[in-house]
Amino acid sequence: MNEYQLYIDGEFCEASDGNRFESTNPATGEVWATAPGATEADVDRAVRAAKRALTEGDWPALTATQRGRLLYRLADLVAEAAHDLGSIETTDSGKLAAETRAQSAYVADYYRYFAGLADKIQGDTLPIDKPDLHVFTTREPVGVVAAIVPWNAEMFLTATKVGPALAAGNTVVIKASEVAPAPLLAFARVIDEVGFPPGVVNLITGFGEPCGRALTSHPMVDKVAFTGGVETARHVVANTVHNLAPVTLELGGKSPILVFDDADFEGAVNGAIAGNFGASGQSCVAGSRVFVQSGIHDEFVAEVVRRAEQIRIGDPLADDTQMGPLATVAQRDRIEDVVAESTAQGATLHTGGRRPEGLDDGWYYQPTVLGCPDQDVRSTRVELFGPVMSVLRFDTEDEAVTMANDTEFGLGAGVFTRDVSRVHRVSRAIRSGIVWVNTYRAVSPIAPFGGFGDSGSGREAGMDAIHEFTTTKTVWINTSTEPMANPFTIR
Ligand code: NAD
């Protein structure tokens, strides 16, 4: 059994009430690790440590360049630990090791990008409309950041928050998901090795109640960076009524992939497969509504089905596995319910829709392709977070765009066509934070990431992320040789 600890104020510790909760390996259904569930007192201790570190001690005295150096060191240590951190994430969440290890290694590039930005965060000198005044702005850290992450890409979603937050001089309390707490609690050892002053980075875990609630409503929290589901986000926003902290929300999606008759067929099929079956479909940018133009619709469905049936499902740690289990049994149950409801509503089950044979211990589900007559079918409406592709037919470009925009979400979108004018028309017309043309699921530290509508607000990555973690200070300096005028003397 692997026993993890919280990391508060530079020390590894247990929860104040001594309680631990169990974490299950989704590939076997067996408990493999335990973690302390942070209590309200633990959350308070972590936030106070972060508050202290923000204004006292070594952290606020560092130059921006020195902060950047610490982030470069973090990047190097993450790169060294990437293989082990990836394996832990796979065991705890069921995500493919090939993906978690590669993602952990790429996470180092996120820290490097923000390390480089640390001493490039600058304000302006203003050509003010008054004599004898010199006015300039600086970008200041917002303060104590609460970073809340889900289980599905923890190392990555932590880097997109912690990288810019630390580069800008903030301090952070990271809350790992109770579904898979191990990777981030293991990451605490890397953080400890970097040598940040105590309290600059704190790592806790626990359930929404009390841990998430206590953290997001804590009066000393100045900013909440949240990634998770829409319903949880509503609680988070409601919690911030207590501290009035600005909130960045990275939420779910029901992203469309539009495949036109003139598309490169192989590329479009690969886009739909990657968008739906990569990470067992447990991706916020899953392209789970695939709209295919009539001319190639039947051929496209046949090929996607053929490819889905070839996917090797199994142990996510094994090198030759292509799709692992779902992270929780509750998720698999829900997917089964929605697929059953969708076929009852008239969807055609082209393939999948069942648990694979011979994998009874873990929470596996077959790659599934549903042919949907319209978007009254439930699978086209709700985020499933699983390997379920809903395919719909369209005739005209306008029809495709209207159908694609008929959702409350707006995170990603894919467009597959060879027509360059259409590329511009369609990518302008689609309401989503990201549009991928003739590719899908690409991310980079350099490119802003985030959604429209119920998919969230604010952006992670790119220079935009620095703006999310800084606030403007305006400094007015009287340069006159005369003292400031008496306000009650009328001239
Ligand atoms: P979730 O909303 O259940 O949990 C997310 C985090 O919120 C967890 O750490 C959880 O403990 C915490 N939490 C729960 N209740 C809380 C409360 N009342 N106050 C504060 N925190 C609370 O999400 P999940 O099931 O772990 O993750 C899947 C969801 O995350 C999907 O909807 C997915 O689309 C979304 N997601 C979005 C992005 C993105 O960048 N847009 C990326 C990955 C995942």
Coordinates of C-alpha atoms and ligand atoms in Angstrom, one line a residue:
M1 CA 0.0 0.0 0.0
N2 CA 1.3 3.4 -0.9
E3 CA 0.7 6.0 1.8
Y4 CA 0.9 9.7 0.7
Q5 CA 1.0 12.8 2.8
L6 CA -0.1 16.5 2.5
Y7 CA 2.5 19.1 2.0
I8 CA 1.9 22.3 3.9
D9 CA 4.3 25.1 4.7
G10 CA 7.3 23.1 3.5
E11 CA 6.5 20.0 5.6
F12 CA 4.9 16.7 4.8
C13 CA 2.1 16.0 7.2
E14 CA -1.1 14.0 8.0
A15 CA -4.6 15.5 8.2
S16 CA -5.4 17.2 11.5
D17 CA -8.0 14.5 12.4
G18 CA -5.7 11.6 11.3
N19 CA -8.1 10.4 8.7
R20 CA -7.1 8.8 5.4
F21 CA -9.1 7.8 2.3
E22 CA -8.5 5.1 -0.2
S23 CA -7.6 5.4 -3.8
T24 CA -8.4 2.6 -6.3
N25 CA -6.6 1.4 -9.3
P26 CA -9.2 1.5 -12.1
A27 CA -7.4 -1.2 -14.1
T28 CA -7.9 -3.7 -11.3
G29 CA -10.6 -2.3 -9.1
E30 CA -8.2 -2.7 -6.1
V31 CA -7.2 -0.1 -3.5
W32 CA -3.5 0.7 -4.0
A33 CA -2.9 3.9 -2.1
T34 CA -4.2 6.1 0.7
A35 CA -4.1 9.8 1.3
P36 CA -5.0 12.2 4.1
G37 CA -8.3 14.1 3.5
A38 CA -7.6 17.7 4.4
T39 CA -9.9 19.1 7.1
E40 CA -11.0 22.8 7.3
A41 CA -8.1 23.3 9.8
D42 CA -5.6 21.9 7.3
V43 CA -7.0 24.1 4.6
D44 CA -6.7 27.1 6.9
R45 CA -3.1 26.2 7.8
A46 CA -2.2 25.9 4.1
V47 CA -3.8 29.2 3.1
R48 CA -2.2 31.0 6.0
A49 CA 1.2 29.6 5.1
A50 CA 0.7 30.8 1.5
K51 CA -0.4 34.2 2.8
R52 CA 2.7 34.5 5.0
A53 CA 5.0 33.4 2.2
L54 CA 3.5 36.0 -0.1
T55 CA 4.6 39.0 2.0
E56 CA 7.2 37.7 4.5
G57 CA 10.5 35.9 4.1
D58 CA 12.5 35.1 1.0
W59 CA 9.8 34.8 -1.8
P60 CA 8.8 38.5 -2.1
A61 CA 12.4 39.5 -1.9
L62 CA 13.4 37.5 -5.0
T63 CA 13.9 39.3 -8.3
A64 CA 11.7 38.1 -11.1
T65 CA 14.7 36.5 -12.7
Q66 CA 15.4 34.5 -9.5
R67 CA 11.8 33.3 -9.5
G68 CA 12.3 32.2 -13.1
R69 CA 15.4 30.3 -12.1
L70 CA 13.4 28.3 -9.5
L71 CA 10.9 27.5 -12.2
Y72 CA 13.7 26.3 -14.5
R73 CA 14.9 24.0 -11.7
L74 CA 11.3 22.7 -11.2
A75 CA 11.1 22.0 -15.0
D76 CA 14.4 20.0 -14.9
L77 CA 13.3 18.0 -11.9
V78 CA 9.9 17.3 -13.4
A79 CA 11.6 16.1 -16.6
E80 CA 13.8 13.7 -14.5
A81 CA 10.8 12.4 -12.6
A82 CA 8.4 12.2 -15.6
H83 CA 8.6 8.5 -16.1
D84 CA 7.8 7.7 -12.4
L85 CA 5.2 10.5 -12.1
G86 CA 3.5 9.2 -15.3
S87 CA 3.4 5.6 -13.9
I88 CA 1.8 6.8 -10.6
E89 CA -0.8 8.8 -12.6
T90 CA -1.6 5.8 -14.7
T91 CA -2.0 3.5 -11.7
D92 CA -4.2 6.0 -9.9
S93 CA -6.3 7.2 -12.9
G94 CA -6.2 4.4 -15.4
K95 CA -4.9 6.7 -18.1
L96 CA -2.5 5.2 -20.6
A97 CA 1.2 5.2 -19.4
A98 CA 2.3 6.2 -22.9
E99 CA 0.2 9.3 -22.5
T100 CA 0.8 10.2 -18.8
R101 CA 4.6 9.8 -19.2
A102 CA 4.7 11.9 -22.3
Q103 CA 2.5 14.5 -20.7
S104 CA 4.6 14.7 -17.6
A105 CA 7.7 15.2 -19.8
Y106 CA 5.9 17.9 -21.8
V107 CA 4.8 19.5 -18.5
A108 CA 8.5 20.5 -18.0
D109 CA 8.2 22.7 -21.1
Y110 CA 5.2 24.5 -19.5
Y111 CA 7.4 25.3 -16.5
R112 CA 10.2 26.4 -18.8
Y113 CA 7.9 28.7 -20.8
F114 CA 6.7 30.4 -17.6
A115 CA 10.2 30.5 -16.1
G116 CA 11.2 32.5 -19.2
L117 CA 8.2 34.8 -18.8
A118 CA 8.9 35.6 -15.2
D119 CA 11.1 38.6 -15.9
K120 CA 9.1 39.8 -18.9
I121 CA 6.0 40.8 -17.0
Q122 CA 6.0 44.5 -17.3
G123 CA 3.7 47.5 -17.0
D124 CA 3.3 50.8 -19.0
T125 CA 4.3 54.4 -18.6
L126 CA 1.2 56.5 -19.3
P127 CA 1.1 59.8 -21.3
I128 CA -1.1 61.3 -18.6
D129 CA -3.4 64.2 -19.3
K130 CA -2.1 66.4 -16.4
P131 CA 1.1 68.4 -15.9
D132 CA 3.9 67.5 -13.5
L133 CA 2.7 64.0 -13.0
H134 CA 4.6 60.8 -13.9
V135 CA 2.3 57.8 -14.0
F136 CA 3.2 54.2 -14.5
T137 CA 1.6 50.8 -14.0
T138 CA 3.1 47.5 -12.7
R139 CA 1.6 44.0 -13.0
E140 CA 1.4 42.7 -9.4
P141 CA 0.8 39.2 -8.2
V142 CA -2.9 38.7 -7.2
G143 CA -1.9 37.0 -4.0
V144 CA -2.8 33.5 -2.7
V145 CA -4.0 31.3 -5.5
A146 CA -6.2 28.3 -4.9
A147 CA -5.6 25.8 -7.7
I148 CA -8.3 23.1 -8.0
V149 CA -7.6 20.2 -10.4
P150 CA -9.6 17.2 -11.6
W151 CA -8.2 13.7 -11.9
N152 CA -7.9 13.4 -15.7
A153 CA -4.6 15.3 -16.4
E154 CA -3.4 16.3 -13.0
M155 CA 0.3 17.1 -13.7
F156 CA -0.6 19.0 -16.8
L157 CA -3.5 21.0 -15.3
T158 CA -1.4 21.9 -12.3
A159 CA 1.4 23.2 -14.5
T160 CA -1.0 25.5 -16.4
K161 CA -1.9 27.1 -13.1
V162 CA 1.2 26.9 -11.0
G163 CA 3.6 27.9 -13.8
P164 CA 2.1 31.4 -14.5
A165 CA 1.1 31.9 -10.8
L166 CA 4.7 31.4 -9.5
A167 CA 6.2 33.3 -12.5
A168 CA 4.1 36.3 -11.5
G169 CA 5.1 36.1 -7.8
N170 CA 2.0 34.5 -6.3
T171 CA 1.9 31.7 -3.7
V172 CA -0.4 28.6 -4.2
V173 CA -2.4 26.0 -2.5
I174 CA -3.1 23.1 -4.9
K175 CA -5.9 20.8 -4.2
A176 CA -5.6 17.3 -5.9
S177 CA -8.7 15.4 -6.9
E178 CA -9.9 12.8 -4.4
V179 CA -10.4 10.4 -7.3
A180 CA -6.7 10.1 -8.0
P181 CA -4.7 12.1 -5.4
A182 CA -1.4 10.2 -5.7
P183 CA 0.3 11.9 -8.7
L184 CA 0.2 15.4 -7.2
L185 CA 1.1 14.2 -3.7
A186 CA 4.1 12.5 -5.3
F187 CA 4.8 15.7 -7.2
A188 CA 5.1 17.4 -3.7
R189 CA 8.4 15.6 -3.3
V190 CA 9.6 17.3 -6.5
I191 CA 8.4 20.7 -5.3
D192 CA 10.2 20.1 -2.0
E193 CA 13.4 19.4 -3.8
V194 CA 13.3 22.6 -5.8
G195 CA 13.8 24.7 -2.7
F196 CA 10.9 27.2 -2.8
P197 CA 10.6 29.1 0.5
P198 CA 8.2 27.3 2.8
G199 CA 4.5 28.1 2.1
V200 CA 5.1 29.2 -1.5
V201 CA 3.6 25.9 -2.8
N202 CA 1.3 23.8 -0.7
L203 CA -0.3 20.5 -1.9
I204 CA -3.4 19.2 -0.3
T205 CA -6.2 16.8 -1.2
G206 CA -9.6 15.8 0.0
F207 CA -13.3 15.8 -1.1
G208 CA -15.3 18.8 -2.3
E209 CA -16.8 18.9 1.2
P210 CA -15.0 20.1 3.4
C211 CA -11.7 20.5 1.5
G212 CA -12.8 22.2 -1.8
R213 CA -15.4 24.3 -0.1
A214 CA -13.1 25.5 2.7
L215 CA -10.4 26.4 0.2
T216 CA -12.5 28.3 -2.4
S217 CA -14.4 30.2 0.3
H218 CA -11.3 31.0 2.5
P219 CA -11.2 34.8 3.2
M220 CA -7.4 34.9 2.5
V221 CA -7.7 33.3 -1.0
D222 CA -7.2 36.0 -3.7
K223 CA -7.8 34.0 -6.8
V224 CA -9.3 30.6 -7.7
A225 CA -8.1 28.7 -10.7
F226 CA -10.5 25.8 -11.2
T227 CA -10.6 22.9 -13.7
G228 CA -13.5 20.5 -13.4
G229 CA -17.1 19.9 -14.2
V230 CA -19.8 22.5 -14.7
E231 CA -21.9 21.6 -11.6
T232 CA -18.8 21.8 -9.4
A233 CA -18.0 25.1 -10.9
R234 CA -21.3 26.5 -9.8
H235 CA -20.4 25.6 -6.2
V236 CA -17.0 27.1 -6.6
V237 CA -18.4 30.4 -7.9
A238 CA -20.9 30.5 -5.1
N239 CA -18.2 29.9 -2.5
T240 CA -16.2 32.9 -3.8
V241 CA -19.0 35.2 -2.5
H242 CA -17.1 35.0 0.8
N243 CA -13.7 36.2 -0.6
L244 CA -14.7 37.9 -3.8
A245 CA -11.8 36.2 -5.5
P246 CA -11.7 36.2 -9.3
V247 CA -12.2 32.8 -10.8
T248 CA -10.7 31.1 -13.9
L249 CA -13.0 28.3 -15.0
E250 CA -11.8 25.5 -17.3
L251 CA -14.8 23.2 -17.6
G252 CA -16.2 20.5 -19.8
G253 CA -17.3 20.4 -23.4
K254 CA -19.3 18.7 -26.2
S255 CA -16.9 19.7 -28.9
P256 CA -17.8 19.3 -32.6
I257 CA -15.7 17.9 -35.3
L258 CA -16.9 19.0 -38.8
V259 CA -15.8 16.7 -41.7
F260 CA -16.5 18.1 -45.2
D261 CA -16.7 16.0 -48.4
D262 CA -13.4 17.5 -49.6
A263 CA -11.4 16.6 -46.5
D264 CA -8.3 14.5 -46.4
F265 CA -10.2 11.3 -45.5
E266 CA -7.4 9.6 -43.5
G267 CA -6.6 12.8 -41.6
A268 CA -10.3 13.3 -40.7
V269 CA -10.7 9.7 -39.5
N270 CA -7.6 10.1 -37.4
G271 CA -9.0 13.4 -35.9
A272 CA -12.2 11.7 -34.9
I273 CA -10.4 8.7 -33.5
A274 CA -8.0 10.8 -31.5
G275 CA -10.8 13.2 -30.4
N276 CA -12.9 10.4 -29.0
F277 CA -10.8 7.4 -28.0
G278 CA -7.6 9.1 -26.9
A279 CA -7.4 9.0 -23.1
S280 CA -10.5 6.7 -23.3
G281 CA -12.5 9.8 -24.3
Q282 CA -11.8 11.3 -20.8
S283 CA -10.6 14.6 -22.2
C284 CA -12.3 18.0 -21.8
V285 CA -11.7 18.6 -25.5
A286 CA -13.1 15.3 -26.7
G287 CA -14.6 15.9 -30.1
S288 CA -17.7 13.9 -29.2
R289 CA -20.1 15.3 -31.8
V290 CA -18.8 14.3 -35.3
F291 CA -20.7 16.0 -38.1
V292 CA -20.0 14.4 -41.5
Q293 CA -21.1 15.7 -44.9
S294 CA -23.5 13.4 -46.8
G295 CA -21.1 12.6 -49.7
I296 CA -18.7 10.7 -47.5
H297 CA -20.9 10.0 -44.4
D298 CA -21.4 6.2 -44.9
E299 CA -17.8 5.5 -45.9
F300 CA -16.6 7.6 -43.0
V301 CA -18.7 5.8 -40.4
A302 CA -17.6 2.4 -41.8
E303 CA -13.9 3.4 -41.5
V304 CA -14.3 4.8 -38.0
V305 CA -16.1 1.7 -36.9
R306 CA -13.4 -0.5 -38.4
R307 CA -10.7 1.5 -36.6
A308 CA -12.6 1.5 -33.3
E309 CA -12.9 -2.2 -33.3
Q310 CA -9.1 -2.6 -33.8
I311 CA -8.2 -0.6 -30.6
R312 CA -6.4 -2.7 -28.1
I313 CA -8.0 -2.3 -24.7
G314 CA -6.2 -3.4 -21.6
D315 CA -3.7 -2.7 -18.8
P316 CA -2.8 1.0 -19.2
L317 CA 0.7 0.3 -18.0
A318 CA 1.4 -2.1 -20.8
D319 CA 3.3 -0.7 -23.8
D320 CA 1.0 -2.2 -26.5
T321 CA -2.3 -1.0 -24.9
Q322 CA -4.1 1.7 -26.8
M323 CA -7.0 2.3 -24.5
G324 CA -7.3 1.9 -20.8
P325 CA -10.2 1.8 -18.3
L326 CA -12.4 4.7 -17.2
A327 CA -11.3 6.3 -14.0
T328 CA -14.4 5.5 -11.8
V329 CA -17.1 2.9 -11.8
A330 CA -19.7 5.6 -11.5
Q331 CA -18.5 7.0 -14.8
R332 CA -18.9 3.7 -16.5
D333 CA -22.4 3.3 -15.1
R334 CA -23.4 6.7 -16.3
I335 CA -22.1 6.1 -19.8
E336 CA -24.0 2.8 -20.0
D337 CA -27.2 4.6 -19.0
V338 CA -26.8 7.4 -21.5
V339 CA -25.9 5.0 -24.4
A340 CA -29.0 2.9 -23.5
E341 CA -31.2 6.1 -23.4
S342 CA -29.7 7.3 -26.7
T343 CA -30.5 4.1 -28.6
A344 CA -34.0 4.1 -27.2
Q345 CA -34.3 7.6 -28.6
G346 CA -33.4 6.4 -32.1
A347 CA -29.6 6.4 -32.2
T348 CA -28.0 3.4 -34.1
L349 CA -25.3 1.6 -32.2
H350 CA -22.7 1.0 -34.9
T351 CA -20.1 -0.6 -32.6
G352 CA -19.3 -0.9 -28.9
G353 CA -21.8 -0.1 -26.2
R354 CA -20.6 -2.9 -23.9
R355 CA -17.9 -3.9 -21.5
P356 CA -15.1 -5.7 -23.2
E357 CA -14.9 -9.4 -22.5
G358 CA -12.1 -10.8 -20.3
L359 CA -11.5 -7.5 -18.5
D360 CA -14.0 -7.9 -15.7
D361 CA -11.9 -6.5 -12.8
G362 CA -11.4 -3.0 -14.1
W363 CA -13.8 -0.3 -15.3
Y364 CA -13.4 -0.9 -19.0
Y365 CA -15.8 0.1 -21.8
Q366 CA -15.6 -0.5 -25.5
P367 CA -15.0 2.3 -28.0
T368 CA -18.5 3.1 -29.1
V369 CA -19.9 4.8 -32.2
L370 CA -23.5 6.0 -32.2
G371 CA -25.2 7.2 -35.4
C372 CA -27.6 10.0 -34.3
P373 CA -30.5 11.3 -36.3
D374 CA -30.5 14.7 -34.6
Q375 CA -29.4 16.5 -31.5
D376 CA -32.4 15.5 -29.5
V377 CA -30.5 12.3 -28.7
R378 CA -29.0 12.5 -25.3
S379 CA -25.5 11.4 -26.2
T380 CA -25.1 14.6 -28.3
R381 CA -26.1 16.8 -25.4
V382 CA -24.2 15.7 -22.3
E383 CA -20.5 15.5 -21.7
L384 CA -19.9 11.7 -21.3
F385 CA -16.2 11.8 -20.5
G386 CA -15.8 8.3 -22.1
P387 CA -15.1 6.6 -25.4
V388 CA -18.4 7.4 -27.1
M389 CA -18.6 9.1 -30.5
S390 CA -21.9 10.5 -31.7
V391 CA -22.0 10.9 -35.5
L392 CA -24.4 13.1 -37.3
R393 CA -25.0 13.8 -41.0
F394 CA -25.2 17.2 -42.7
D395 CA -25.6 18.6 -46.2
T396 CA -24.6 22.2 -46.3
E397 CA -21.9 24.3 -44.5
D398 CA -24.5 26.5 -42.9
E399 CA -26.3 23.5 -41.5
A400 CA -23.1 22.1 -40.1
V401 CA -22.2 25.4 -38.3
T402 CA -25.7 25.8 -36.9
M403 CA -25.6 22.2 -35.5
A404 CA -22.1 22.7 -34.2
N405 CA -23.1 25.8 -32.3
D406 CA -26.3 24.2 -30.9
T407 CA -24.7 23.5 -27.5
E408 CA -24.2 25.4 -24.2
F409 CA -20.5 24.5 -24.3
G410 CA -17.8 26.0 -26.4
L411 CA -14.3 24.6 -25.7
G412 CA -12.8 23.0 -28.8
A413 CA -13.8 22.4 -32.4
G414 CA -12.3 20.5 -35.3
V415 CA -12.7 21.4 -39.0
F416 CA -11.5 19.0 -41.7
T417 CA -11.6 20.5 -45.2
R418 CA -9.1 21.3 -48.1
D419 CA -11.0 24.6 -48.9
V420 CA -9.0 27.5 -47.5
S421 CA -11.9 30.0 -47.7
R422 CA -14.2 27.6 -45.8
V423 CA -11.4 27.2 -43.2
H424 CA -11.7 30.9 -42.5
R425 CA -15.5 31.1 -42.7
V426 CA -16.2 28.1 -40.4
S427 CA -13.5 28.9 -37.8
R428 CA -14.9 32.4 -37.5
A429 CA -18.5 31.2 -37.2
I430 CA -17.9 28.5 -34.6
R431 CA -18.3 29.7 -31.0
S432 CA -15.5 28.0 -29.1
G433 CA -12.2 28.9 -27.4
I434 CA -10.1 26.7 -29.7
V435 CA -10.5 25.7 -33.4
W436 CA -8.2 23.0 -34.8
V437 CA -8.1 22.8 -38.6
N438 CA -7.1 19.5 -40.2
T439 CA -5.7 18.5 -36.8
Y440 CA -7.1 17.9 -33.3
R441 CA -6.2 17.9 -29.6
A442 CA -2.9 19.8 -30.1
V443 CA -1.8 22.0 -27.1
S444 CA 1.2 24.1 -26.3
P445 CA 2.5 26.3 -23.4
I446 CA 2.6 29.1 -26.0
A447 CA -1.1 28.9 -27.1
P448 CA -4.0 30.2 -24.9
F449 CA -6.4 27.5 -23.9
G450 CA -10.0 27.9 -22.6
G451 CA -13.7 28.0 -23.5
F452 CA -16.8 30.0 -24.3
G453 CA -20.1 29.6 -22.6
D454 CA -20.4 26.7 -20.0
S455 CA -16.9 25.6 -21.0
G456 CA -15.6 28.3 -18.8
S457 CA -13.9 31.7 -18.7
G458 CA -10.3 32.9 -18.6
R459 CA -7.4 31.4 -20.4
E460 CA -4.6 29.0 -19.4
A461 CA -1.2 29.0 -21.2
G462 CA 0.3 31.7 -23.3
M463 CA 0.8 35.3 -22.2
D464 CA -2.9 35.4 -21.4
A465 CA -2.2 33.1 -18.4
I466 CA 0.1 35.7 -16.9
H467 CA -2.8 38.3 -17.0
E468 CA -5.0 35.8 -15.1
F469 CA -2.5 35.8 -12.2
T470 CA -1.6 39.5 -12.1
T471 CA -3.4 42.7 -11.3
T472 CA -2.6 46.2 -12.2
K473 CA -1.1 48.8 -9.8
T474 CA -1.1 52.4 -10.9
V475 CA 1.6 54.7 -9.4
W476 CA 1.2 58.5 -9.6
I477 CA 4.3 60.6 -8.8
N478 CA 4.2 64.4 -8.5
T479 CA 7.3 65.7 -10.3
S480 CA 6.6 69.4 -9.6
T481 CA 9.0 71.6 -7.5
E482 CA 5.9 73.0 -5.8
P483 CA 4.1 71.2 -3.0
M484 CA 0.8 69.6 -3.8
A485 CA -1.9 72.3 -3.9
N486 CA -4.3 72.9 -1.0
P487 CA -7.6 71.4 -2.2
F488 CA -9.7 74.1 -0.5
T489 CA -7.9 77.0 -2.1
I490 CA -9.8 78.3 -5.1
R491 CA -7.5 79.7 -7.8
Ligands
NAD1 P1 -15.1 17.6 -10.7 O1 -15.8 18.9 -11.0 O2 -15.9 16.5 -10.0 O3 -13.9 17.8 -9.7 C1 -12.9 18.8 -9.9 C2 -12.2 19.2 -8.6 O4 -13.2 20.0 -7.9 C3 -11.9 18.0 -7.7 O5 -10.6 18.3 -7.1 C4 -12.9 18.1 -6.6 O6 -12.6 17.5 -5.4 C5 -13.2 19.6 -6.5 N1 -14.5 19.9 -5.9 C6 -15.6 19.2 -5.7 N2 -16.5 19.9 -5.1 C7 -16.0 21.1 -4.8 C8 -16.5 22.3 -4.1 N3 -17.7 22.3 -3.6 N4 -15.7 23.3 -4.0 C9 -14.4 23.3 -4.5 N5 -13.9 22.2 -5.1 C10 -14.7 21.1 -5.3 O7 -14.4 17.1 -12.0 P2 -13.8 15.7 -12.3 O8 -14.8 14.7 -12.5 O9 -12.6 15.4 -11.4 O10 -13.1 16.0 -13.8 C11 -13.8 15.9 -15.0 C12 -14.3 17.3 -15.4 O11 -13.2 18.2 -15.6 C13 -14.9 17.2 -16.8 O12 -16.1 18.0 -16.8 C14 -13.9 17.8 -17.7 O13 -14.4 18.3 -18.9 C15 -13.3 18.9 -16.9 N6 -12.0 19.2 -17.4 C16 -11.8 20.5 -18.0 C17 -10.6 20.8 -18.6 C18 -10.4 22.2 -19.2 O14 -9.3 22.6 -19.3 N7 -11.4 22.8 -19.7 C19 -9.5 19.9 -18.5 C20 -9.7 18.7 -17.9 C21 -11.0 18.4 -17.3

